Amino acid sequence: MSIQCDTCLFENPEGSITCISCGAPLNLTQDSSTAESLLHLPSGTLLNQNKYRVEKTLGQGGFGVTYKGLDLVDGKEVAIKELFPDKSSRRGTSILWSNVISPKDQREQLDKFKIEAQYLSRCVHPNIVRIFDWFEQNNTAYIVMDFVKGKPLSDVIKAENKLAEDKAIQYFLQLTEALKLVHANNLLHRDIKPENIIINDTDLPVLIDFGNAREFIANKTQNMTEIGTVAYAPLEQNIPTGRRGPSLDFYSLGASMYETISGQLPEPATQRALSDTLIPPRKLVPSISPILEKVILTCLRMRAEDRFQTADELINALNGKFVSPSQRRSQQLVSQGKLAEAAQSYEKCLNNEPTNGEAAVELALVLTHINDGKAEKAALQAIQLLPNDGRGYGVLGLIQCRKNKWSDALKNLQQAANLSGQEAWIQANLAWALGKVGKWQEAETAVGRSLQLDPNLTFALGLQAWIYLNQQQWKSAIRASRQSLFKLKQVNPQGDLDLQNWVYPCLTIALEKAVITKQAQDVERCLQEFTTQLPKSSFAWGFLGWKYASEGRFNEAISSGQKALQQSNSAIWIYFNLGITYEHNNNIQDAVKIYKNCLSINQSQALVLFRLGTLLGQEKDWQTAKSHLQKAIKIEPNRAEFYHNLGWVLLNLNKTNNQVPGIFREIMRAYRQALNLYQSQNDQEYARLISSFQKAGINI
């Protein structure tokens, strides 16, 4: 049996007479209880200029002794914590520091001990022991705090074996609220365990015995095993370079919860390092709720980053709103705009938590910004996990909108709106789908609901403009377009180009149609703004070209039309308008070239075929003109002018080729069809054409 030196507390081998560390004679007759009592202040010792009196020793840890005392000024009971450095001893009431602790380190330990008290005194909370005094005396330092009457939680557990779940949650919610304040002051408790949680006379759990200074001292002495209590300490607490953050306290809190709810200690982290042998609480007590088990197991994760990172996260989880740290990290990446990283993080989260429906829904939402195919697959998984959450159906409907599958989109978005009607984005996409199937009144109602939920949703404002435009409500379309563009500049000064690309056309067309702007310059100003904001918009330049052409400003119209075609994805109408403008400006060859370019993109444009056929006829290329006009008629067989010009081309083809057999019947058939269509349409061209045939002596 080893013999402890009274002077330096070094453990000497059995049979030693003098201390092999400091040379002091050893007391060979003193028992351990007597030796221990000599290290403590005797009852009746006065401290801090006779303000406090020591009553008795309450306990001793690796770096300090705690006494029950009396405040002689107001007569209240107090607890007094004395810094008692490792391997030190006492002479009288004064501490003799171990000779392995340098004077510099002694000063640092004393200062750190008092700084701990100063910081903890700011943590005024009903679930934290109140500290109100600290001072140096007896070559050491003291902290004075309230004496908390009650029982340690450890005694309550022993008496009741385990606590009911609702009582345990009640206690640990309060303790987490207390830790929120501690962590906000850049402090950690570092030694949470049932022995350091007092259930006071009013059934409040109170945190005592903060271990902040002890860890600092342990770092100095390299005696890391003295920090915390093994069963409640995370692995990093026993590693000098280990991460120190709030998750350290949450591990200890989780271990305490585990013991409180099951009556058993969890396996120490040191034993779980290579192979995790932790028994889930529900295997010990099946009545524990699954969500509380998830909370406890999350607290007890071996890796600090896999635990809760803030008190608020743990508070939400204990209140039933559990979000795993892995999911939380994914959410943070989303808030930082790192969507690709967020998607990978969510996928990793779901690999570890395959039943996490919330994470599945959030992944689907993120993927709508990255990959439609993956978003659709993720949405189907989300629907399986959370069939009553409309957001999964909402993502599915959105992807189908993008694929122009409007019936399928409408079905899923209606289901989404039924389940999650308070999601503004779902209502907006529902309005989009309703508009695309021609249900404009229902679309107007849906977009209105969206804007009631979120008045700043620029997409919904833009949709509203589009819906009004298609209902020929020009003034309302103008108002909604302008609101959308204004809000967009407020929310995103750089602008959302995709949104502007279809809201500006709505505004431009509505302004052109509105009667009140016929004599004003609203359209011109809008187009100037449009081309300035979106200089690569083919619609902007194309519409500007049409506007110039309608005013007879053909050179300016041609210039704008050419700029429109220099942009990507130019619409067929831009080609057609430019071709018509070339015709009006007598640039026939350029018009022919434009029409041919247009047909190389889309061969089913009847009006383009008609104009090209007509121009080729003017160029006396009768055979090619005939082919184009016949194709135009095949696409749109009810256009009188198509038959009229075909008759003209056939007539000239007959003259050129010297009475082609059967062509006269074709000529007459084309003219008769033109006359029939003109007549049915009450077109004035009918009378002119009849007059022409009468002058020629032809009875048609």
Short mmCIF file of C-alpha atoms in Angstrom, two decimals, residues 200-492:
data_model
loop_
_atom_site.label_atom_id
_atom_site.label_comp_id
_atom_site.label_asym_id
_atom_site.label_seq_id
_atom_site.Cartn_x
_atom_site.Cartn_y
_atom_site.Cartn_z
CA ASN A 200 -33.92 22.22 -4.95
CA ASP A 201 -36.83 22.58 -2.55
CA THR A 202 -39.07 24.00 -5.31
CA ASP A 203 -38.29 21.11 -7.71
CA LEU A 204 -35.96 23.21 -9.89
CA PRO A 205 -32.78 21.57 -11.21
CA VAL A 206 -29.76 23.75 -10.43
CA LEU A 207 -26.32 23.39 -12.05
CA ILE A 208 -23.43 23.55 -9.60
CA ASP A 209 -19.68 22.96 -9.58
CA PHE A 210 -18.59 24.40 -12.91
CA GLY A 211 -15.33 22.84 -14.06
CA ASN A 212 -13.95 25.64 -16.22
CA ALA A 213 -10.91 26.43 -14.07
CA ARG A 214 -10.15 22.78 -13.49
CA GLU A 215 -9.69 22.11 -17.15
CA PHE A 216 -7.35 25.07 -17.46
CA ILE A 217 -5.30 23.69 -14.58
CA ALA A 218 -5.31 20.20 -16.04
CA ASN A 219 -3.95 21.59 -19.30
CA LYS A 220 -1.10 23.13 -17.33
CA THR A 221 -0.34 19.97 -15.37
CA GLN A 222 -1.01 17.57 -18.27
CA ASN A 223 -3.28 15.60 -15.92
CA MET A 224 -6.24 15.36 -18.27
CA THR A 225 -7.82 12.38 -16.47
CA GLU A 226 -8.93 14.71 -13.69
CA ILE A 227 -11.30 16.61 -15.97
CA GLY A 228 -14.95 15.67 -15.70
CA THR A 229 -16.19 12.20 -14.85
CA VAL A 230 -15.38 9.37 -17.24
CA ALA A 231 -18.92 8.06 -17.79
CA TYR A 232 -20.20 11.57 -18.61
CA ALA A 233 -17.24 12.99 -20.54
CA PRO A 234 -16.86 12.94 -24.34
CA LEU A 235 -13.67 11.60 -25.83
CA GLU A 236 -12.28 15.01 -26.77
CA GLN A 237 -12.42 16.14 -23.14
CA ASN A 238 -9.57 13.70 -22.37
CA ILE A 239 -7.41 14.86 -25.28
CA PRO A 240 -5.26 17.99 -24.78
CA THR A 241 -5.89 19.15 -28.36
CA GLY A 242 -9.55 18.06 -28.38
CA ARG A 243 -12.20 20.48 -29.62
CA ARG A 244 -13.91 22.40 -26.82
CA GLY A 245 -17.36 23.70 -27.65
CA PRO A 246 -20.97 23.56 -26.48
CA SER A 247 -21.27 20.01 -27.83
CA LEU A 248 -18.94 18.94 -24.99
CA ASP A 249 -21.56 19.95 -22.43
CA PHE A 250 -24.33 18.39 -24.51
CA TYR A 251 -22.55 15.02 -24.38
CA SER A 252 -22.45 15.19 -20.58
CA LEU A 253 -26.07 16.33 -20.49
CA GLY A 254 -27.03 13.42 -22.76
CA ALA A 255 -25.19 10.95 -20.52
CA SER A 256 -27.05 12.37 -17.54
CA MET A 257 -30.36 12.07 -19.43
CA TYR A 258 -29.51 8.47 -20.32
CA GLU A 259 -28.94 7.61 -16.66
CA THR A 260 -31.99 9.59 -15.50
CA ILE A 261 -34.38 7.89 -17.90
CA SER A 262 -32.96 4.34 -17.78
CA GLY A 263 -31.35 4.09 -14.35
CA GLN A 264 -28.09 2.94 -15.98
CA LEU A 265 -24.89 4.70 -16.97
CA PRO A 266 -23.99 4.76 -20.66
CA GLU A 267 -20.80 3.09 -21.80
CA PRO A 268 -17.90 5.58 -21.36
CA ALA A 269 -16.68 7.27 -24.52
CA THR A 270 -13.22 5.83 -23.96
CA GLN A 271 -14.68 2.32 -24.32
CA ARG A 272 -16.69 3.28 -27.42
CA ALA A 273 -13.77 4.71 -29.37
CA LEU A 274 -13.01 1.61 -31.45
CA SER A 275 -16.37 -0.14 -31.39
CA ASP A 276 -19.52 1.66 -30.28
CA THR A 277 -21.15 -0.57 -27.66
CA LEU A 278 -23.70 1.97 -26.47
CA ILE A 279 -27.07 0.35 -25.79
CA PRO A 280 -29.97 2.48 -27.11
CA PRO A 281 -32.19 3.63 -24.22
CA ARG A 282 -35.33 2.02 -25.66
CA LYS A 283 -33.70 -1.39 -25.39
CA LEU A 284 -33.41 -0.80 -21.66
CA VAL A 285 -36.78 0.98 -21.24
CA PRO A 286 -39.10 0.29 -24.24
CA SER A 287 -41.61 2.91 -23.06
CA ILE A 288 -39.20 5.76 -23.82
CA SER A 289 -40.45 7.75 -26.82
CA PRO A 290 -38.50 7.36 -30.09
CA ILE A 291 -37.87 11.11 -30.31
CA LEU A 292 -36.34 11.29 -26.80
CA GLU A 293 -34.12 8.36 -27.68
CA LYS A 294 -32.98 10.22 -30.80
CA VAL A 295 -32.23 13.29 -28.70
CA ILE A 296 -30.15 11.29 -26.19
CA LEU A 297 -28.27 9.32 -28.85
CA THR A 298 -27.51 12.55 -30.75
CA CYS A 299 -26.06 14.07 -27.58
CA LEU A 300 -23.89 10.97 -27.14
CA ARG A 301 -22.41 10.90 -30.65
CA MET A 302 -18.68 10.25 -30.56
CA ARG A 303 -17.82 13.01 -33.05
CA ALA A 304 -18.44 16.50 -31.70
CA GLU A 305 -19.82 17.74 -35.05
CA ASP A 306 -22.47 14.99 -35.00
CA ARG A 307 -23.99 16.32 -31.76
CA PHE A 308 -26.21 19.34 -31.24
CA GLN A 309 -24.17 22.50 -31.77
CA THR A 310 -26.31 25.05 -29.92
CA ALA A 311 -28.62 25.03 -26.92
CA ASP A 312 -31.49 26.17 -29.13
CA GLU A 313 -31.12 23.06 -31.29
CA LEU A 314 -31.34 20.83 -28.21
CA ILE A 315 -34.25 22.83 -26.76
CA ASN A 316 -36.19 22.45 -30.01
CA ALA A 317 -35.45 18.72 -30.05
CA LEU A 318 -36.65 18.26 -26.46
CA ASN A 319 -39.81 20.15 -27.43
CA GLY A 320 -40.45 17.59 -30.17
CA LYS A 321 -38.93 19.53 -33.09
CA PHE A 322 -35.94 17.28 -33.64
CA VAL A 323 -33.48 18.23 -36.39
CA SER A 324 -30.34 16.13 -36.58
CA PRO A 325 -26.97 17.94 -36.69
CA SER A 326 -26.35 16.46 -40.13
CA GLN A 327 -29.59 17.96 -41.40
CA ARG A 328 -28.79 21.24 -39.64
CA ARG A 329 -25.42 21.44 -41.42
CA SER A 330 -27.23 20.93 -44.72
CA GLN A 331 -29.65 23.75 -43.85
CA GLN A 332 -26.75 26.06 -43.04
CA LEU A 333 -25.17 25.35 -46.43
CA VAL A 334 -28.48 26.28 -48.07
CA SER A 335 -28.61 29.56 -46.12
CA GLN A 336 -25.07 30.29 -47.36
CA GLY A 337 -26.14 29.70 -50.96
CA LYS A 338 -23.89 26.61 -51.32
CA LEU A 339 -26.58 24.49 -52.96
CA ALA A 340 -24.36 21.81 -54.54
CA GLU A 341 -22.62 21.20 -51.20
CA ALA A 342 -25.99 21.25 -49.45
CA ALA A 343 -27.35 18.56 -51.79
CA GLN A 344 -24.35 16.33 -51.06
CA SER A 345 -24.77 16.99 -47.34
CA TYR A 346 -28.47 16.05 -47.47
CA GLU A 347 -27.66 12.86 -49.37
CA LYS A 348 -25.11 11.93 -46.71
CA CYS A 349 -27.66 12.73 -44.01
CA LEU A 350 -30.23 10.44 -45.65
CA ASN A 351 -27.70 7.64 -45.98
CA ASN A 352 -27.31 7.74 -42.20
CA GLU A 353 -30.96 8.60 -41.50
CA PRO A 354 -32.99 6.88 -44.25
CA THR A 355 -36.32 7.63 -42.54
CA ASN A 356 -35.69 11.37 -42.15
CA GLY A 357 -38.63 12.67 -44.16
CA GLU A 358 -37.89 16.35 -43.47
CA ALA A 359 -34.39 15.96 -44.89
CA ALA A 360 -35.83 14.20 -47.95
CA VAL A 361 -38.25 17.08 -48.59
CA GLU A 362 -35.51 19.68 -48.13
CA LEU A 363 -33.20 17.77 -50.50
CA ALA A 364 -35.93 17.75 -53.16
CA LEU A 365 -36.36 21.52 -52.78
CA VAL A 366 -32.61 22.13 -53.12
CA LEU A 367 -32.36 19.91 -56.19
CA THR A 368 -35.01 22.00 -58.00
CA HIS A 369 -32.21 24.58 -58.36
CA ILE A 370 -29.65 22.02 -59.58
CA ASN A 371 -31.04 19.01 -61.43
CA ASP A 372 -34.69 18.41 -62.37
CA GLY A 373 -34.25 14.64 -62.76
CA LYS A 374 -32.74 14.23 -59.33
CA ALA A 375 -35.32 16.60 -57.84
CA GLU A 376 -38.14 14.47 -59.23
CA LYS A 377 -36.60 11.30 -57.77
CA ALA A 378 -36.05 13.01 -54.41
CA ALA A 379 -39.64 14.28 -54.41
CA LEU A 380 -40.98 10.73 -54.88
CA GLN A 381 -38.83 9.57 -51.94
CA ALA A 382 -40.08 12.49 -49.84
CA ILE A 383 -43.70 11.60 -50.64
CA GLN A 384 -43.10 8.02 -49.49
CA LEU A 385 -41.61 9.18 -46.18
CA LEU A 386 -44.00 12.09 -45.56
CA PRO A 387 -47.19 11.43 -47.56
CA ASN A 388 -49.04 14.18 -45.70
CA ASP A 389 -46.48 16.89 -46.48
CA GLY A 390 -47.53 18.77 -49.59
CA ARG A 391 -44.04 20.02 -50.37
CA GLY A 392 -43.04 16.72 -51.98
CA TYR A 393 -46.03 16.93 -54.32
CA GLY A 394 -45.17 20.59 -54.87
CA VAL A 395 -41.66 19.77 -56.11
CA LEU A 396 -43.04 17.02 -58.35
CA GLY A 397 -45.59 19.45 -59.80
CA LEU A 398 -42.94 22.12 -60.37
CA ILE A 399 -40.71 19.71 -62.33
CA GLN A 400 -43.69 18.65 -64.43
CA CYS A 401 -44.41 22.33 -65.17
CA ARG A 402 -40.88 22.67 -66.45
CA LYS A 403 -41.44 19.64 -68.68
CA ASN A 404 -44.71 21.14 -70.00
CA LYS A 405 -46.67 18.20 -68.56
CA TRP A 406 -49.43 20.52 -67.47
CA SER A 407 -52.14 17.99 -66.60
CA ASP A 408 -49.81 15.96 -64.38
CA ALA A 409 -48.41 19.15 -62.87
CA LEU A 410 -51.89 20.43 -62.06
CA LYS A 411 -52.86 17.18 -60.34
CA ASN A 412 -49.79 17.17 -58.10
CA LEU A 413 -49.93 20.88 -57.32
CA GLN A 414 -53.57 20.64 -56.33
CA GLN A 415 -52.64 17.82 -53.94
CA ALA A 416 -49.75 19.95 -52.65
CA ALA A 417 -52.06 22.90 -52.03
CA ASN A 418 -54.58 20.68 -50.22
CA LEU A 419 -51.89 19.36 -47.86
CA SER A 420 -49.69 22.46 -47.48
CA GLY A 421 -51.90 25.36 -48.43
CA GLN A 422 -49.81 27.85 -46.45
CA GLU A 423 -46.80 27.46 -48.76
CA ALA A 424 -46.81 30.53 -51.02
CA TRP A 425 -44.55 28.91 -53.65
CA ILE A 426 -46.97 25.98 -54.04
CA GLN A 427 -49.91 28.33 -54.62
CA ALA A 428 -47.87 30.29 -57.19
CA ASN A 429 -46.92 27.17 -59.15
CA LEU A 430 -50.52 25.99 -58.99
CA ALA A 431 -51.54 29.32 -60.57
CA TRP A 432 -48.94 28.74 -63.31
CA ALA A 433 -50.33 25.28 -64.13
CA LEU A 434 -53.94 26.51 -64.04
CA GLY A 435 -53.08 29.29 -66.48
CA LYS A 436 -51.37 26.86 -68.84
CA VAL A 437 -54.53 24.71 -69.08
CA GLY A 438 -56.65 27.82 -69.68
CA LYS A 439 -58.31 28.05 -66.25
CA TRP A 440 -57.53 31.73 -65.90
CA GLN A 441 -60.07 32.61 -63.21
CA GLU A 442 -58.84 29.79 -60.96
CA ALA A 443 -55.27 30.82 -61.72
CA GLU A 444 -56.06 34.37 -60.62
CA THR A 445 -57.50 33.05 -57.33
CA ALA A 446 -54.45 30.82 -56.67
CA VAL A 447 -51.92 33.57 -57.33
CA GLY A 448 -53.93 35.86 -55.05
CA ARG A 449 -53.62 33.30 -52.24
CA SER A 450 -49.89 33.10 -52.88
CA LEU A 451 -49.49 36.86 -52.54
CA GLN A 452 -51.60 36.92 -49.38
CA LEU A 453 -49.12 34.46 -47.86
CA ASP A 454 -46.06 36.29 -49.17
CA PRO A 455 -46.64 39.78 -50.65
CA ASN A 456 -42.96 40.00 -51.63
CA LEU A 457 -42.89 36.84 -53.76
CA THR A 458 -41.72 38.35 -57.04
CA PHE A 459 -42.44 35.19 -59.03
CA ALA A 460 -46.09 35.33 -57.93
CA LEU A 461 -46.31 39.03 -58.85
CA GLY A 462 -44.91 38.23 -62.27
CA LEU A 463 -47.38 35.37 -62.66
CA GLN A 464 -50.20 37.69 -61.71
CA ALA A 465 -49.15 40.05 -64.51
CA TRP A 466 -49.09 37.13 -66.97
CA ILE A 467 -52.55 35.97 -65.85
CA TYR A 468 -54.03 39.47 -66.16
CA LEU A 469 -52.44 39.82 -69.59
CA ASN A 470 -54.07 36.62 -70.83
CA GLN A 471 -57.42 37.88 -69.51
CA GLN A 472 -56.86 41.17 -71.37
CA GLN A 473 -56.94 43.09 -68.10
CA TRP A 474 -54.30 45.51 -69.35
CA LYS A 475 -54.24 47.98 -66.45
CA SER A 476 -54.02 45.21 -63.87
CA ALA A 477 -51.25 43.54 -65.87
CA ILE A 478 -49.30 46.82 -65.96
CA ARG A 479 -49.67 47.30 -62.20
CA ALA A 480 -48.62 43.71 -61.35
CA SER A 481 -45.65 43.81 -63.77
CA ARG A 482 -44.34 47.02 -62.27
CA GLN A 483 -44.80 45.73 -58.72
CA SER A 484 -42.91 42.56 -59.60
CA LEU A 485 -39.99 44.45 -61.16
CA PHE A 486 -39.88 46.94 -58.28
CA LYS A 487 -39.89 44.20 -55.62
CA LEU A 488 -37.27 42.29 -57.56
CA LYS A 489 -34.89 45.26 -57.44
CA GLN A 490 -35.51 45.60 -53.69
CA VAL A 491 -34.88 41.93 -52.95
CA ASN A 492 -32.10 41.40 -55.47
#
